[in-house]
Short mmCIF file of C-alpha atoms in Angstrom, two decimals:
data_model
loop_
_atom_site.label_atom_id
_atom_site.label_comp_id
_atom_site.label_asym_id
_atom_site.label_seq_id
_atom_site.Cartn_x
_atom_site.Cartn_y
_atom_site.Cartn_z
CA UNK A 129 14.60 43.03 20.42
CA UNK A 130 15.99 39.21 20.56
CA UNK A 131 18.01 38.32 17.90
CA UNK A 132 16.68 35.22 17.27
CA UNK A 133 14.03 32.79 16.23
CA UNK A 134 12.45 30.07 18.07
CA UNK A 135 9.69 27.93 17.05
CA UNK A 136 6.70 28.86 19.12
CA UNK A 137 6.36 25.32 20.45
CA UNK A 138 7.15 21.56 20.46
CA UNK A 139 6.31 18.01 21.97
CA UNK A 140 8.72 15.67 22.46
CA UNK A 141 7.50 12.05 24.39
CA UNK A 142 9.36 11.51 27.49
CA UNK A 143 12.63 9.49 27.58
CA UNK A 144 13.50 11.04 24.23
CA UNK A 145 15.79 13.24 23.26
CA UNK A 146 14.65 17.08 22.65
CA UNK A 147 15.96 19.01 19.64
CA UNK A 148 15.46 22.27 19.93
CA UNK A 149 16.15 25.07 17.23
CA UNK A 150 17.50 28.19 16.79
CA UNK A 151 18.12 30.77 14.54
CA UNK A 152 20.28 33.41 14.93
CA UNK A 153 21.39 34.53 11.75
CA UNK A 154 22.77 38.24 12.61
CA UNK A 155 25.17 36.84 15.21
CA UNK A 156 28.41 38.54 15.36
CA UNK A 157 31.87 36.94 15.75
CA UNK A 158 32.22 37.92 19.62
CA UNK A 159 28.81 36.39 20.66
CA UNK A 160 27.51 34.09 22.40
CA UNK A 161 24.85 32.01 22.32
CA UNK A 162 23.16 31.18 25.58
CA UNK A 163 19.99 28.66 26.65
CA UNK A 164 17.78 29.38 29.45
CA UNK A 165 14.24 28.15 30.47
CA UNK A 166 11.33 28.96 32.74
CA UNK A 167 9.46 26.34 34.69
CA UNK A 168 6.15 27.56 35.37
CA UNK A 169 6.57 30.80 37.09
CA UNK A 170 10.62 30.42 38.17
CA UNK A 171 12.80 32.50 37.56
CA UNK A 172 14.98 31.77 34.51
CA UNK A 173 17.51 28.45 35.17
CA UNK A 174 20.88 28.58 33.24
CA UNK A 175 21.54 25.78 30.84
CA UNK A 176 24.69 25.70 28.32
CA UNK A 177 26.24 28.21 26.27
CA UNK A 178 28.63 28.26 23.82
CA UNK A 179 30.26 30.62 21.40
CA UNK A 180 32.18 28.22 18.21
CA UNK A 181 32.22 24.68 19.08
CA UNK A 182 30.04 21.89 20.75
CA UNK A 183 29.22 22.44 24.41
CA UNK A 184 27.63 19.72 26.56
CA UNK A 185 27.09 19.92 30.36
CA UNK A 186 25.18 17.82 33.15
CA UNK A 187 22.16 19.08 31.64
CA UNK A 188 22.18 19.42 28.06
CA UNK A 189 24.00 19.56 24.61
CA UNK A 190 24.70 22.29 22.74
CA UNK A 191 25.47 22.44 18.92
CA UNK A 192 26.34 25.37 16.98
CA UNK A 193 26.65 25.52 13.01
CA UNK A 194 29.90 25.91 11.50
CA UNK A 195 28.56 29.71 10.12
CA UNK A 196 27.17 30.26 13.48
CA UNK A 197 23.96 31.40 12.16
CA UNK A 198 21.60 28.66 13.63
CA UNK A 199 22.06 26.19 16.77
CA UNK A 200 20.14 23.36 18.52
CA UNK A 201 19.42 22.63 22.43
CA UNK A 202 19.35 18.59 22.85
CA UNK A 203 18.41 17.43 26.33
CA UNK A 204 18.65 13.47 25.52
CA UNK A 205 16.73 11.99 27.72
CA UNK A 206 13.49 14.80 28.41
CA UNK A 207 11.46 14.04 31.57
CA UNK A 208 8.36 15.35 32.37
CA UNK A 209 10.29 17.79 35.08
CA UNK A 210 11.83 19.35 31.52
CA UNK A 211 8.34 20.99 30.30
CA UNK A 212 8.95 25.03 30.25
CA UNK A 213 9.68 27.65 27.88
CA UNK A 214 13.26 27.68 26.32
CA UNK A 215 15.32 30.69 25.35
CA UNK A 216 18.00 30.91 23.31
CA UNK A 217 19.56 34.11 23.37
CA UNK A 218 22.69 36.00 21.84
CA UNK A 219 24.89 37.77 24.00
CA UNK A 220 27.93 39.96 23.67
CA UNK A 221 30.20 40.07 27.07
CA UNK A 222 28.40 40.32 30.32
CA UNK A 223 25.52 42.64 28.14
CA UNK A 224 21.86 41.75 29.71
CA UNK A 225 20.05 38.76 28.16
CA UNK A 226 17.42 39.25 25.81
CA UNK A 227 14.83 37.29 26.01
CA UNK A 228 12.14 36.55 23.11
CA UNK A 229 9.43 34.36 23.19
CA UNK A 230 10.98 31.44 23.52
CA UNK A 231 9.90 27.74 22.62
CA UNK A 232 7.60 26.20 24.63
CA UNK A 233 8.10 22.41 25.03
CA UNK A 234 5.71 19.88 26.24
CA UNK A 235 7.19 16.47 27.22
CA UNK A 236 4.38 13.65 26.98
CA UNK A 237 4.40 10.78 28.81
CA UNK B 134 26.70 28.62 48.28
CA UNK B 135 23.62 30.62 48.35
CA UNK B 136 21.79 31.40 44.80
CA UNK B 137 20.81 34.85 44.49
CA UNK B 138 17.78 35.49 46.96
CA UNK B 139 15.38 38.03 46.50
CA UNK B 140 12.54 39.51 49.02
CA UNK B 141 9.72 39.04 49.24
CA UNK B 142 7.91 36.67 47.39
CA UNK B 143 5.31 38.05 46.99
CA UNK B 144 3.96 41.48 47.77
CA UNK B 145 0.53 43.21 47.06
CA UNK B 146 -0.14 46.88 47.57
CA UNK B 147 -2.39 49.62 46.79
CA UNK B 148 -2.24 51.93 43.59
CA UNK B 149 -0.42 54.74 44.72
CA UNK B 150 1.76 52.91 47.43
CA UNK B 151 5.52 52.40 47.52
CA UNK B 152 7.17 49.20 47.41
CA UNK B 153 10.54 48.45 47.80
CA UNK B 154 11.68 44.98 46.34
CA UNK B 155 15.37 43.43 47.61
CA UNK B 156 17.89 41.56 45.60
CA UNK B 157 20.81 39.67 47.57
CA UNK B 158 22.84 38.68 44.27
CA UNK B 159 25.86 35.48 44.80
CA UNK B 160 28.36 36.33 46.49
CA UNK B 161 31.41 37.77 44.82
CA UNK B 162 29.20 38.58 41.42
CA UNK B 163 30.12 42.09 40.52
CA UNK B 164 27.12 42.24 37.57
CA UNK B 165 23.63 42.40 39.04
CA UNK B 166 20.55 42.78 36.78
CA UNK B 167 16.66 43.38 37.18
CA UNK B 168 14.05 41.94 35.00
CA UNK B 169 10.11 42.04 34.63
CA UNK B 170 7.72 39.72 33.14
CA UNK B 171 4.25 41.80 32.95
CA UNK B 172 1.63 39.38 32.52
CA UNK B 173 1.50 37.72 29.09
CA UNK B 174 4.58 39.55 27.77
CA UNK B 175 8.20 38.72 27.54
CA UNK B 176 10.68 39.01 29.99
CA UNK B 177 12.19 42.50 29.78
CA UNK B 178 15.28 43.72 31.31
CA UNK B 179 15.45 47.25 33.39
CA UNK B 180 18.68 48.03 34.84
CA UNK B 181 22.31 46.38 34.73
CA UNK B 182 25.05 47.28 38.03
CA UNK B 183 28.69 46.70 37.89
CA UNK B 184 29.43 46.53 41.31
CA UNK B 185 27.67 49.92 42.57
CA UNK B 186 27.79 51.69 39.59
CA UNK B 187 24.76 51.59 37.56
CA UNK B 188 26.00 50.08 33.98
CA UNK B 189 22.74 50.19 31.71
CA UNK B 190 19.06 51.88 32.91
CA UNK B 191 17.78 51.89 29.52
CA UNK B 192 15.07 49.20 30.61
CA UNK B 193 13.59 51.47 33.49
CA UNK B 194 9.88 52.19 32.38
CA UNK B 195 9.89 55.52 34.14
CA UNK B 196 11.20 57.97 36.66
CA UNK B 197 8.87 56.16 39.66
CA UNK B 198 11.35 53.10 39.68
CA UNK B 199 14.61 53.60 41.37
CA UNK B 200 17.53 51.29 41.81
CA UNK B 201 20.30 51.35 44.41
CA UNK B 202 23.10 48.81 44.94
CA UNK B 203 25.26 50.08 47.63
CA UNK B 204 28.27 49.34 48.45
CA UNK B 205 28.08 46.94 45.65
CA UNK B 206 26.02 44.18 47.58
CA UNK B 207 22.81 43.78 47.78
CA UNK B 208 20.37 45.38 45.83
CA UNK B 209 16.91 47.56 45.79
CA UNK B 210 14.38 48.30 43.37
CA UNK B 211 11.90 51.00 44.46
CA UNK B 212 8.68 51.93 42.77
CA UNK B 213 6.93 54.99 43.83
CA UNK B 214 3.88 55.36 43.67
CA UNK B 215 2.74 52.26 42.33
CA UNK B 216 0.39 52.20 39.04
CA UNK B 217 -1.79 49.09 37.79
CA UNK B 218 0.55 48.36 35.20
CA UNK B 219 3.50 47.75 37.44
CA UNK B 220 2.13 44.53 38.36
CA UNK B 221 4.24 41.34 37.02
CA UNK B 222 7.21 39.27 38.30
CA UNK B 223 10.34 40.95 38.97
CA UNK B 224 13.19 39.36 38.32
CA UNK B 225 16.88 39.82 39.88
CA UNK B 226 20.14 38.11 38.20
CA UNK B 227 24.30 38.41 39.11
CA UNK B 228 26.99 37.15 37.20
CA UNK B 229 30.53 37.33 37.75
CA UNK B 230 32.49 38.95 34.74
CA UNK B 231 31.78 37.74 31.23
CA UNK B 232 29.73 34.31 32.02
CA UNK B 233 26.27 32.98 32.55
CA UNK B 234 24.29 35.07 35.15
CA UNK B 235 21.78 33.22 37.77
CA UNK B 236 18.78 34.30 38.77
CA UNK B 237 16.22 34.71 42.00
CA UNK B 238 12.65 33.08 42.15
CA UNK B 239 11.38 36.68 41.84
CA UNK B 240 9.29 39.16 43.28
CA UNK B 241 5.27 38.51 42.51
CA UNK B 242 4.22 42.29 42.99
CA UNK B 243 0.49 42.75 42.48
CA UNK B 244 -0.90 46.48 42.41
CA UNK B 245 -4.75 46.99 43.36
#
C-alpha cells in the first residue's frame, strides 16, 4: 500500500504556480520521496525527488518539511500541457515505486 | 539516448491466447521493472530484475505470467493463456542503481 496521502484533486488557473501536497507521515530516515505524473494514458514521467532538503529541477520544486513527514510539488508556472495525475511516492533504495491514487490536477485557462 | 521502448503498443487477443509483451529498458540500467494499470485501478507493480536476476515477483497475479530478462537486456513478459481480467496497460521501467527509474509508453493489451 502507498505510504502516503494525496488530495484526490485540485485546479490551479494556468500561469500560476501549483502547490501540491503530501503527506507522508511514516517515512523513515533512509527514504525518499519521489514525484511522478501520468498524462492521459502515458506512462509515468519522472519529476524531482528528494530525501532532506529543497530540490528544484527544470521542471519543478520540491519542498520537504524539516520532520519529513509532509512535502509539496510546486510547478510555478502550470500550463495547460501540466493537467495529469500526480504521485508522490516514498521509496527506500532502488525498491519499486508505489503508486496510490494520486492527485489529479486540472489547470484552467 | 533512447528511453526505454516497449512492444507493441497495443495488442488485442483472444481469451485463452498467449501474448508475449517486450521491454527494451535504457541502456546501461541494471534495475528493470513491470507495472499494470487494470482499468480504473491504481498502478500496481509485478516484478523487479537486477540485471538478469529476478529481484522481487511478489506483484505477479499468478503462475500464467512469466518474466525473462536474459542476459540482462531486454526484457519479456508472457501471459499464458490470457483471461478477461488481464486486460489493462502494462507498464515497463529501468533505473540505474539507487535513482529515479524511467518508464515506456506501455503495452495496451486488450483480452476478448
Amino acid at each position: 500500500d502507498a505510504k502516503t496521502t494525496q488530495p484526490p484533486s485540485m485546479d490551479c488557473a494556468e500561469g500560476r504556480a501549483a502547490n501540491l501536497p503530501c503527506n507522508h507521515s511514516t517515512i523513515s530516515g533512509n527514504e525518499y520521496v519521489y514525484w511522478y505524473r501520468q498524462i492521459h494514458s502515458q506512462g509515468p514521467q519522472y519529476i524531482i525527488h528528494g530525501l532532506k532538503n529543497n530540490e528544484t529541477n527544470e521542471m519543478a520544486s520540491l519542498i520537504i518539511t524539516e520532520d519529513r513527514k509532509s512535502s509539496t510539488l510546486i510547478l510555478p508556472h502550470a500550463t495547460l500541457r501540466d493537467t495529469a495525475v500526480y504521485y508522490c511516492i516514498v521509496r527506500l533504495g532502488n525498491t519499486p515505486l508505489v503508486f496510490g491514487k494520486g492527485t489529479r490536477l486540472s489547470v484552467i485557462a | 539516448e533512447a528511453g526505454v521502448t516497449q512492444f507493441p503498443s497495443h495488442s488485442v487477443i483472444e481469451k485463452g491466447q498467449t501474448v508475449t509483451l517486450r521491454c527494451d529498458p535504457i541502456s546501461g540500467h541494471d534495475n528493470l521493472y513491470w507495472y499494470r494499470r487494470v482499468m480504473g485501478k491504481e498502478i500496481k507493480f509485478l516484478l523487479h530484475f537486477v540485471k538478469e536476476s529476478k529481484q522481487d515477483e511478489s506483484g505477479m497475479p499468478n503462475n500464467r505470467f512469466l518474466a525473462e530478462r536474459t542476459g540482462g537486456t531486454y526484457s519479456t513478459l508472457k501471459v499464458q493463456p490470457a483471461e478477461l481480467e488481464d486486460s489493462g496497460v502494462y507498464f515497463c521501467a529501468s533505473s540505474p542503481l539507487l535513482t529515479e527509474a524511467f518508464f515506456g509508453q506501455g503495452t495496451r493489451l486488450t483480452v476478448v
